[in-house]
Amino acid sequence: MKTAIVFGSTGLIGGHLVNQLIQDNYYTKVKVFVRSQTSINNEKVEVININFNNLGNHKIEITGDDCFFCIGTTKQNSPNRNEYQKAELDIPKEIGQIAKANSVKSFIFISSIYANPNSSGNYVKFKGLVEEELKRLNFSKLGILRPSFLLGKRKENRVGEKIGILIFSLLSPLLFGPFKKMRPISSEIVAKAMIKIAKQNLQKITFESDEILKL
């Protein structure tokens, strides 16, 4: 009788994640938090409209057993630096804090390859800072996934990412050792790994892209 909490259900990983959670008998309820209407329609799913500018108003709703967080944005979608920081840093940190205060046992977070709180680049810096905060919160179980380029059909067009995927797909056979984590990875596989980490007692916290494939 487990309840899953999902943030980012409309994204590339989140879409697969919700579908897999629906089919998984381990979970009897899936609470999906969205900003706008969603096409998800299943008796197992509770859709909750949320105002990310007022997360405090939703504290009593962010309850359950395992929280899955896969919200992400791009500079193209959030050109304003403050909006970008809010999406990539402030929101995941605050949701993590609320989940911990509500005794949510597990927090499974989609980070990024090369996440580093000391980086000069905002994307990997913000991901690294969120990782640090989640570790500080000391959840009973924490899973941090750092996938490389994600394979799958996105709703929006990301030209730079498509070029990166093409290049690294061609280079994949040559990527060995520490460079294996740069190989593109299926978004569906990442979603499966998120659920596996939540359900099993694994010793690791952080999973690089090549380690996600082994789960």
PDB file of N, CA and C in Angstrom, residues 120-155:
ATOM      1  N   SER A 120      31.130  26.645 -12.809  1.00  0.00           N
ATOM      2  CA  SER A 120      30.853  28.001 -13.296  1.00  0.00           C
ATOM      3  C   SER A 120      29.585  28.028 -14.145  1.00  0.00           C
ATOM      4  N   GLY A 121      29.161  26.862 -14.621  1.00  0.00           N
ATOM      5  CA  GLY A 121      27.937  26.774 -15.418  1.00  0.00           C
ATOM      6  C   GLY A 121      26.729  26.573 -14.527  1.00  0.00           C
ATOM      7  N   ASN A 122      25.705  27.381 -14.712  1.00  0.00           N
ATOM      8  CA  ASN A 122      24.549  27.346 -13.818  1.00  0.00           C
ATOM      9  C   ASN A 122      23.830  26.005 -13.793  1.00  0.00           C
ATOM     10  N   TYR A 123      23.709  25.349 -14.941  1.00  0.00           N
ATOM     11  CA  TYR A 123      22.927  24.109 -14.992  1.00  0.00           C
ATOM     12  C   TYR A 123      23.505  23.051 -14.064  1.00  0.00           C
ATOM     13  N   VAL A 124      24.772  22.711 -14.260  1.00  0.00           N
ATOM     14  CA  VAL A 124      25.381  21.670 -13.427  1.00  0.00           C
ATOM     15  C   VAL A 124      25.623  22.180 -12.005  1.00  0.00           C
ATOM     16  N   LYS A 125      25.815  23.495 -11.850  1.00  0.00           N
ATOM     17  CA  LYS A 125      25.982  24.064 -10.513  1.00  0.00           C
ATOM     18  C   LYS A 125      24.705  23.916  -9.693  1.00  0.00           C
ATOM     19  N   PHE A 126      23.566  24.285 -10.283  1.00  0.00           N
ATOM     20  CA  PHE A 126      22.296  24.193  -9.565  1.00  0.00           C
ATOM     21  C   PHE A 126      21.973  22.737  -9.221  1.00  0.00           C
ATOM     22  N   LYS A 127      22.221  21.825 -10.163  1.00  0.00           N
ATOM     23  CA  LYS A 127      21.968  20.405  -9.879  1.00  0.00           C
ATOM     24  C   LYS A 127      22.835  19.938  -8.703  1.00  0.00           C
ATOM     25  N   GLY A 128      24.100  20.383  -8.693  1.00  0.00           N
ATOM     26  CA  GLY A 128      24.996  20.004  -7.614  1.00  0.00           C
ATOM     27  C   GLY A 128      24.548  20.564  -6.270  1.00  0.00           C
ATOM     28  N   LEU A 129      24.040  21.787  -6.273  1.00  0.00           N
ATOM     29  CA  LEU A 129      23.556  22.402  -5.038  1.00  0.00           C
ATOM     30  C   LEU A 129      22.316  21.691  -4.511  1.00  0.00           C
ATOM     31  N   VAL A 130      21.443  21.262  -5.414  1.00  0.00           N
ATOM     32  CA  VAL A 130      20.260  20.497  -4.986  1.00  0.00           C
ATOM     33  C   VAL A 130      20.699  19.167  -4.385  1.00  0.00           C
ATOM     34  N   GLU A 131      21.656  18.507  -5.012  1.00  0.00           N
ATOM     35  CA  GLU A 131      22.172  17.246  -4.474  1.00  0.00           C
ATOM     36  C   GLU A 131      22.669  17.432  -3.042  1.00  0.00           C
ATOM     37  N   GLU A 132      23.403  18.503  -2.810  1.00  0.00           N
ATOM     38  CA  GLU A 132      23.937  18.762  -1.472  1.00  0.00           C
ATOM     39  C   GLU A 132      22.809  18.948  -0.454  1.00  0.00           C
ATOM     40  N   GLU A 133      21.777  19.688  -0.853  1.00  0.00           N
ATOM     41  CA  GLU A 133      20.661  19.929   0.061  1.00  0.00           C
ATOM     42  C   GLU A 133      19.911  18.639   0.369  1.00  0.00           C
ATOM     43  N   LEU A 134      19.700  17.807  -0.638  1.00  0.00           N
ATOM     44  CA  LEU A 134      18.987  16.544  -0.423  1.00  0.00           C
ATOM     45  C   LEU A 134      19.779  15.621   0.505  1.00  0.00           C
ATOM     46  N   LYS A 135      21.080  15.624   0.373  1.00  0.00           N
ATOM     47  CA  LYS A 135      21.914  14.826   1.273  1.00  0.00           C
ATOM     48  C   LYS A 135      21.825  15.359   2.701  1.00  0.00           C
ATOM     49  N   ARG A 136      21.804  16.673   2.823  1.00  0.00           N
ATOM     50  CA  ARG A 136      21.709  17.286   4.148  1.00  0.00           C
ATOM     51  C   ARG A 136      20.394  16.932   4.843  1.00  0.00           C
ATOM     52  N   LEU A 137      19.323  16.785   4.055  1.00  0.00           N
ATOM     53  CA  LEU A 137      18.008  16.488   4.627  1.00  0.00           C
ATOM     54  C   LEU A 137      17.938  15.079   5.217  1.00  0.00           C
ATOM     55  N   ASN A 138      18.850  14.216   4.773  1.00  0.00           N
ATOM     56  CA  ASN A 138      18.977  12.880   5.382  1.00  0.00           C
ATOM     57  C   ASN A 138      17.697  12.045   5.279  1.00  0.00           C
ATOM     58  N   PHE A 139      17.213  11.857   4.072  1.00  0.00           N
ATOM     59  CA  PHE A 139      16.078  10.966   3.846  1.00  0.00           C
ATOM     60  C   PHE A 139      16.468   9.534   4.193  1.00  0.00           C
ATOM     61  N   SER A 140      15.478   8.723   4.546  1.00  0.00           N
ATOM     62  CA  SER A 140      15.753   7.306   4.813  1.00  0.00           C
ATOM     63  C   SER A 140      16.375   6.651   3.589  1.00  0.00           C
ATOM     64  N   LYS A 141      15.946   7.108   2.414  1.00  0.00           N
ATOM     65  CA  LYS A 141      16.523   6.598   1.168  1.00  0.00           C
ATOM     66  C   LYS A 141      16.609   7.756   0.177  1.00  0.00           C
ATOM     67  N   LEU A 142      17.774   7.941  -0.383  1.00  0.00           N
ATOM     68  CA  LEU A 142      17.993   8.995  -1.371  1.00  0.00           C
ATOM     69  C   LEU A 142      18.619   8.397  -2.613  1.00  0.00           C
ATOM     70  N   GLY A 143      18.049   8.734  -3.758  1.00  0.00           N
ATOM     71  CA  GLY A 143      18.600   8.300  -5.028  1.00  0.00           C
ATOM     72  C   GLY A 143      18.840   9.497  -5.924  1.00  0.00           C
ATOM     73  N   ILE A 144      20.067   9.664  -6.382  1.00  0.00           N
ATOM     74  CA  ILE A 144      20.426  10.755  -7.283  1.00  0.00           C
ATOM     75  C   ILE A 144      20.902  10.141  -8.591  1.00  0.00           C
ATOM     76  N   LEU A 145      20.187  10.424  -9.661  1.00  0.00           N
ATOM     77  CA  LEU A 145      20.535   9.875 -10.967  1.00  0.00           C
ATOM     78  C   LEU A 145      21.106  10.978 -11.839  1.00  0.00           C
ATOM     79  N   ARG A 146      22.234  10.672 -12.489  1.00  0.00           N
ATOM     80  CA  ARG A 146      22.901  11.655 -13.344  1.00  0.00           C
ATOM     81  C   ARG A 146      22.970  11.148 -14.788  1.00  0.00           C
ATOM     82  N   PRO A 147      21.847  11.145 -15.485  1.00  0.00           N
ATOM     83  CA  PRO A 147      21.852  10.636 -16.863  1.00  0.00           C
ATOM     84  C   PRO A 147      22.584  11.561 -17.823  1.00  0.00           C
ATOM     85  N   SER A 148      23.092  10.975 -18.882  1.00  0.00           N
ATOM     86  CA  SER A 148      23.701  11.731 -19.972  1.00  0.00           C
ATOM     87  C   SER A 148      22.578  12.208 -20.900  1.00  0.00           C
ATOM     88  N   PHE A 149      22.869  12.416 -22.177  1.00  0.00           N
ATOM     89  CA  PHE A 149      21.837  12.827 -23.128  1.00  0.00           C
ATOM     90  C   PHE A 149      20.709  11.798 -23.134  1.00  0.00           C
ATOM     91  N   LEU A 150      19.474  12.280 -23.067  1.00  0.00           N
ATOM     92  CA  LEU A 150      18.312  11.388 -22.981  1.00  0.00           C
ATOM     93  C   LEU A 150      17.744  11.066 -24.356  1.00  0.00           C
ATOM     94  N   LEU A 151      17.555   9.782 -24.598  1.00  0.00           N
ATOM     95  CA  LEU A 151      16.940   9.330 -25.834  1.00  0.00           C
ATOM     96  C   LEU A 151      15.437   9.201 -25.626  1.00  0.00           C
ATOM     97  N   GLY A 152      14.662   9.699 -26.579  1.00  0.00           N
ATOM     98  CA  GLY A 152      13.209   9.639 -26.475  1.00  0.00           C
ATOM     99  C   GLY A 152      12.595  10.799 -27.231  1.00  0.00           C
ATOM    100  N   LYS A 153      11.304  10.744 -27.417  1.00  0.00           N
ATOM    101  CA  LYS A 153      10.602  11.769 -28.195  1.00  0.00           C
ATOM    102  C   LYS A 153      10.108  12.880 -27.284  1.00  0.00           C
ATOM    103  N   ARG A 154      10.720  14.042 -27.399  1.00  0.00           N
ATOM    104  CA  ARG A 154      10.303  15.196 -26.604  1.00  0.00           C
ATOM    105  C   ARG A 154       9.174  15.954 -27.302  1.00  0.00           C
ATOM    106  N   LYS A 155       8.392  16.667 -26.492  1.00  0.00           N
ATOM    107  CA  LYS A 155       7.336  17.511 -27.050  1.00  0.00           C
ATOM    108  C   LYS A 155       7.926  18.765 -27.674  1.00  0.00           C
TER     109      LYS A 155
END
